[in-house]
């Protein structure tokens, strides 16, 4: 069983824009997936299908083995939490605590259960001390974390995020990246859309490239240094890869996708050069 199983789905807007076009995809349970592509690729439309905000006009979707339809949508939304790009679209109650309670209360949990899941959710995102605050007193990054806590309080198996790094400063981006890593350690399947190829290369274990409602390629982080694939998706190489591409004397089988790979490659190059120098001296 896959976390997400999509077969030949189609979704066309009234203006005849085909946002998703015969798209098929399978996401393994427990994976970290980054969805990339240019504006208008259909990323957000695809994500909105995965918890029933939209239903495919053709094709089928299964979540944790359950077919998505109007009868099962309530169950699906308990299994799939969707965090919108703008937290102001999601965080709307008078206090942080009231906002995080909203989802569990609608699920019909008891007061004791609501308190327990909300305490755990706020603790998971480092926002427990802010539970009495009004959301409009929070920073943008803090509101993002509250939005994520509201989803976690519903105890989903799958967490979906639409551009989680948008409009965050570097510290906020690091906090969200660490949070997503922690959620995955807890067994959550994480699927997000992003334009940040550097973040995707260092965080995801599955990369999906989209354009014009179709899947261009699916692979590991090495897909982001495949220049043909990147060009088709209208993206650019990760910064560290571009740096190595600019070095004239560096000859490597594959460009590094992130800093860790770059350090390993540089260490190998230095060790090779040092070994050659020692042989010459002998």
C-alpha positions as semicolon CSV with decimal commas, in nm:
position;residue;x (nm);y (nm);z (nm)
1;X;0,000;0,000;0,000
2;X;0,116;0,351;-0,085
3;X;0,049;0,667;0,113
4;X;-0,085;0,827;-0,207
5;X;-0,185;0,652;-0,529
6;X;-0,296;0,874;-0,819
7;X;-0,413;0,728;-1,150
8;X;-0,471;0,932;-1,466
9;X;-0,640;1,228;-1,297
10;X;-0,765;1,528;-1,492
11;X;-0,880;1,866;-1,358
12;X;-0,979;2,152;-1,586
13;X;-1,083;2,498;-1,469
14;X;-1,387;2,673;-1,627
15;X;-1,159;2,890;-1,843
16;X;-1,048;2,563;-2,011
17;X;-0,711;2,568;-1,836
18;X;-0,616;2,203;-1,782
19;X;-0,431;2,232;-1,451
20;X;-0,380;1,856;-1,413
21;X;-0,357;1,647;-1,727
22;X;-0,361;1,264;-1,713
23;X;-0,136;1,265;-1,408
24;X;-0,034;0,940;-1,235
25;X;0,185;0,918;-0,926
26;X;0,262;0,692;-0,631
27;X;0,406;0,819;-0,301
28;X;0,553;0,561;-0,058
29;X;0,461;0,573;0,309
30;X;0,716;0,764;0,520
31;X;0,878;0,950;0,231
32;X;0,984;1,315;0,204
33;X;0,868;1,447;-0,131
34;X;0,937;1,783;-0,296
35;X;0,720;1,891;-0,587
36;X;0,883;2,151;-0,813
37;X;0,793;2,333;-1,132
38;X;0,725;2,680;-1,271
39;X;0,422;2,892;-1,183
40;X;0,114;2,744;-1,347
41;X;0,255;2,391;-1,345
42;X;-0,046;2,263;-1,147
43;X;0,133;2,199;-0,817
44;X;-0,124;2,366;-0,589
45;X;-0,416;2,213;-0,780
46;X;-0,263;1,869;-0,737
47;X;-0,211;1,922;-0,363
48;X;-0,571;2,041;-0,320
49;X;-0,689;1,708;-0,461
50;X;-0,513;1,511;-0,191
51;X;-0,745;1,604;0,094
52;X;-1,061;1,656;-0,104
53;X;-1,061;2,032;-0,156
54;X;-1,094;1,937;-0,521
55;X;-1,208;1,612;-0,683
56;X;-1,064;1,482;-1,010
57;X;-1,292;1,513;-1,312
58;X;-1,138;1,194;-1,445
59;X;-0,916;0,929;-1,291
60;X;-0,887;0,820;-0,928
61;X;-0,699;0,894;-0,604
62;X;-0,643;0,662;-0,307
63;X;-0,506;0,776;0,027
64;X;-0,364;0,504;0,254
65;X;-0,567;0,256;0,047
66;X;-0,895;0,451;0,076
67;X;-1,048;0,577;-0,252
68;X;-1,115;0,951;-0,244
69;X;-1,478;1,045;-0,305
70;X;-1,750;1,255;-0,145
71;X;-1,843;0,972;0,091
72;X;-1,488;0,919;0,217
73;X;-1,367;1,280;0,219
74;X;-1,415;1,325;0,595
75;X;-1,200;1,017;0,663
76;X;-0,941;1,132;0,408
77;X;-0,912;1,473;0,578
78;X;-0,828;1,299;0,905
79;X;-0,543;1,122;0,728
80;X;-0,417;1,414;0,518
81;X;-0,339;1,755;0,667
82;X;-0,296;2,043;0,422
83;X;-0,102;2,356;0,520
84;X;-0,173;2,650;0,289
85;X;0,099;2,878;0,153
86;X;-0,032;3,182;0,341
87;X;-0,097;3,110;0,712
88;X;-0,343;3,401;0,724
89;X;-0,575;3,181;0,515
90;X;-0,562;2,914;0,785
91;X;-0,503;3,083;1,122
92;X;-0,817;3,282;1,199
93;X;-0,930;3,229;1,562
94;X;-0,898;3,472;1,851
95;X;-0,606;3,289;2,012
96;X;-0,349;3,031;1,909
97;X;-0,510;2,776;2,143
98;X;-0,856;2,826;1,992
99;X;-0,716;2,793;1,644
100;X;-0,535;2,466;1,710
101;X;-0,847;2,328;1,880
102;X;-1,065;2,392;1,575
103;X;-0,978;2,075;1,382
104;X;-0,988;1,824;1,671
105;X;-1,316;1,973;1,794
106;X;-1,473;1,920;1,452
107;X;-1,356;1,559;1,465
108;X;-1,571;1,509;1,775
109;X;-1,288;1,442;2,021
110;X;-1,354;1,470;2,394
111;X;-1,226;1,775;2,585
112;X;-0,949;1,565;2,740
113;X;-0,842;1,436;2,398
114;X;-0,854;1,788;2,250
115;X;-0,632;1,926;2,525
116;X;-0,385;1,640;2,489
117;X;-0,347;1,658;2,110
118;X;-0,327;2,039;2,110
119;X;-0,058;2,047;2,380
120;X;0,146;1,790;2,186
121;X;0,096;1,972;1,853
122;X;0,199;2,312;1,989
123;X;0,495;2,155;2,167
124;X;0,603;1,988;1,842
125;X;0,631;2,326;1,667
126;X;0,774;2,514;1,966
127;X;0,466;2,734;2,013
128;X;0,322;2,609;2,345
129;X;0,418;2,929;2,529
130;X;0,225;3,135;2,272
131;X;-0,109;2,953;2,307
132;X;-0,281;3,253;2,471
133;X;-0,159;3,498;2,206
134;X;-0,372;3,644;1,929
135;X;-0,242;3,528;1,588
136;X;-0,208;3,886;1,462
137;X;0,056;3,944;1,732
138;X;0,274;3,668;1,587
139;X;0,545;3,688;1,322
140;X;0,483;3,533;0,982
141;X;0,704;3,235;1,069
142;X;0,525;3,183;1,400
143;X;0,189;3,186;1,223
144;X;0,323;2,922;0,983
145;X;0,412;2,705;1,280
146;X;0,066;2,756;1,432
147;X;-0,091;2,652;1,099
148;X;0,122;2,335;1,105
149;X;0,023;2,272;1,469
150;X;-0,344;2,298;1,374
151;X;-0,289;2,023;1,120
152;X;-0,082;1,805;1,355
153;X;-0,355;1,826;1,620
154;X;-0,573;1,623;1,383
155;X;-0,309;1,348;1,391
156;X;-0,276;1,294;1,014
157;X;-0,062;1,025;0,853
158;X;0,029;1,258;0,567
159;X;0,125;1,626;0,591
160;X;0,103;1,835;0,274
161;X;0,245;2,187;0,255
162;X;0,206;2,440;-0,025
163;X;0,523;2,652;-0,047
164;X;0,615;2,626;0,324
165;X;0,927;2,843;0,278
166;X;0,749;3,132;0,104
167;X;0,813;3,476;0,260
168;X;1,016;3,335;0,550
169;X;1,351;3,482;0,654
170;X;1,651;3,243;0,670
171;X;1,598;3,167;1,039
172;X;1,230;3,091;0,978
173;X;1,322;2,864;0,687
174;X;1,568;2,673;0,906
175;X;1,301;2,631;1,175
176;X;1,045;2,495;0,931
177;X;1,303;2,264;0,770
178;X;1,393;2,123;1,112
179;X;1,027;2,080;1,199
180;X;0,957;1,889;0,877
181;X;1,255;1,664;0,940
182;X;1,124;1,593;1,289
183;X;0,776;1,510;1,159
184;X;0,927;1,261;0,917
185;X;1,124;1,098;1,201
186;X;0,786;1,050;1,371
187;X;0,670;0,850;1,069
188;X;0,475;1,115;0,880
189;X;0,473;1,117;0,502
190;X;0,560;1,472;0,394
191;X;0,473;1,615;0,052
192;X;0,539;1,980;-0,028
193;X;0,558;2,213;-0,322
194;X;0,849;2,454;-0,346
195;X;1,050;2,673;-0,581
196;X;1,355;2,640;-0,356
197;X;1,581;2,390;-0,533
198;X;1,848;2,421;-0,262
199;X;1,605;2,321;0,012
200;X;1,460;2,040;-0,200
201;X;1,806;1,903;-0,279
202;X;1,911;1,891;0,086
203;X;1,580;1,773;0,239
204;X;1,377;1,552;0,004
205;X;1,436;1,188;-0,081
206;X;1,193;1,202;-0,375
207;X;1,186;1,485;-0,631
208;X;0,890;1,536;-0,865
209;X;0,919;1,783;-1,153
210;X;0,596;1,919;-1,305
211;X;0,507;2,142;-1,597
212;X;0,173;2,225;-1,760
213;X;-0,020;1,980;-1,543
214;X;0,202;1,683;-1,624
215;X;0,479;1,496;-1,445
216;X;0,809;1,553;-1,623
217;X;1,033;1,337;-1,403
218;X;1,041;1,154;-1,071
219;X;1,365;1,060;-0,898
220;X;1,603;1,127;-0,614
221;X;1,780;1,458;-0,539
222;X;2,023;1,382;-0,823
223;X;1,736;1,479;-1,057
224;X;1,805;1,842;-0,961
225;X;2,152;1,828;-1,120
226;X;2,023;1,672;-1,442
227;X;2,047;1,983;-1,657
228;X;1,807;1,858;-1,923
229;X;1,535;1,785;-1,664
230;X;1,593;2,116;-1,487
231;X;1,571;2,309;-1,812
232;X;1,241;2,143;-1,906
233;X;1,099;2,229;-1,562
234;X;1,217;2,593;-1,598
235;X;1,425;2,570;-1,283
236;X;1,795;2,621;-1,215
237;X;2,064;2,406;-1,061
238;X;2,120;2,426;-0,683
239;X;2,372;2,698;-0,588
240;X;2,642;2,451;-0,489
241;X;2,602;2,270;-0,821
242;X;2,632;2,595;-1,016
243;X;2,952;2,675;-0,828
244;X;3,110;2,343;-0,928
245;X;2,987;2,390;-1,286
246;X;3,182;2,720;-1,299
247;X;3,512;2,565;-1,183
248;X;3,711;2,488;-1,501
249;X;3,942;2,220;-1,361
250;X;3,683;2,018;-1,173
251;X;3,590;1,697;-1,350
252;X;3,330;1,493;-1,163
253;X;3,086;1,226;-1,276
254;X;2,793;1,410;-1,120
255;X;2,758;1,759;-0,977
256;X;2,696;1,768;-0,600
257;X;2,335;1,842;-0,504
258;X;2,405;1,984;-0,157
259;X;2,679;2,098;0,079
260;X;2,741;1,751;0,224
261;X;2,803;1,603;-0,119
262;X;3,023;1,900;-0,211
263;X;3,240;1,854;0,099
264;X;3,276;1,482;0,026
265;X;3,374;1,554;-0,335
266;X;3,628;1,820;-0,233
267;X;3,778;1,584;0,026
268;X;3,820;1,314;-0,239
269;X;3,978;1,563;-0,479
270;X;4,221;1,690;-0,212
271;X;4,311;1,335;-0,110
272;X;4,379;1,242;-0,473
273;X;4,596;1,551;-0,527
274;X;4,785;1,489;-0,204
275;X;4,849;1,127;-0,305
276;X;4,977;1,239;-0,647
277;X;5,210;1,496;-0,486
278;X;5,355;1,237;-0,248
279;X;5,426;0,998;-0,537
280;X;5,605;1,274;-0,729
281;X;5,823;1,353;-0,427
282;X;5,922;0,988;-0,398
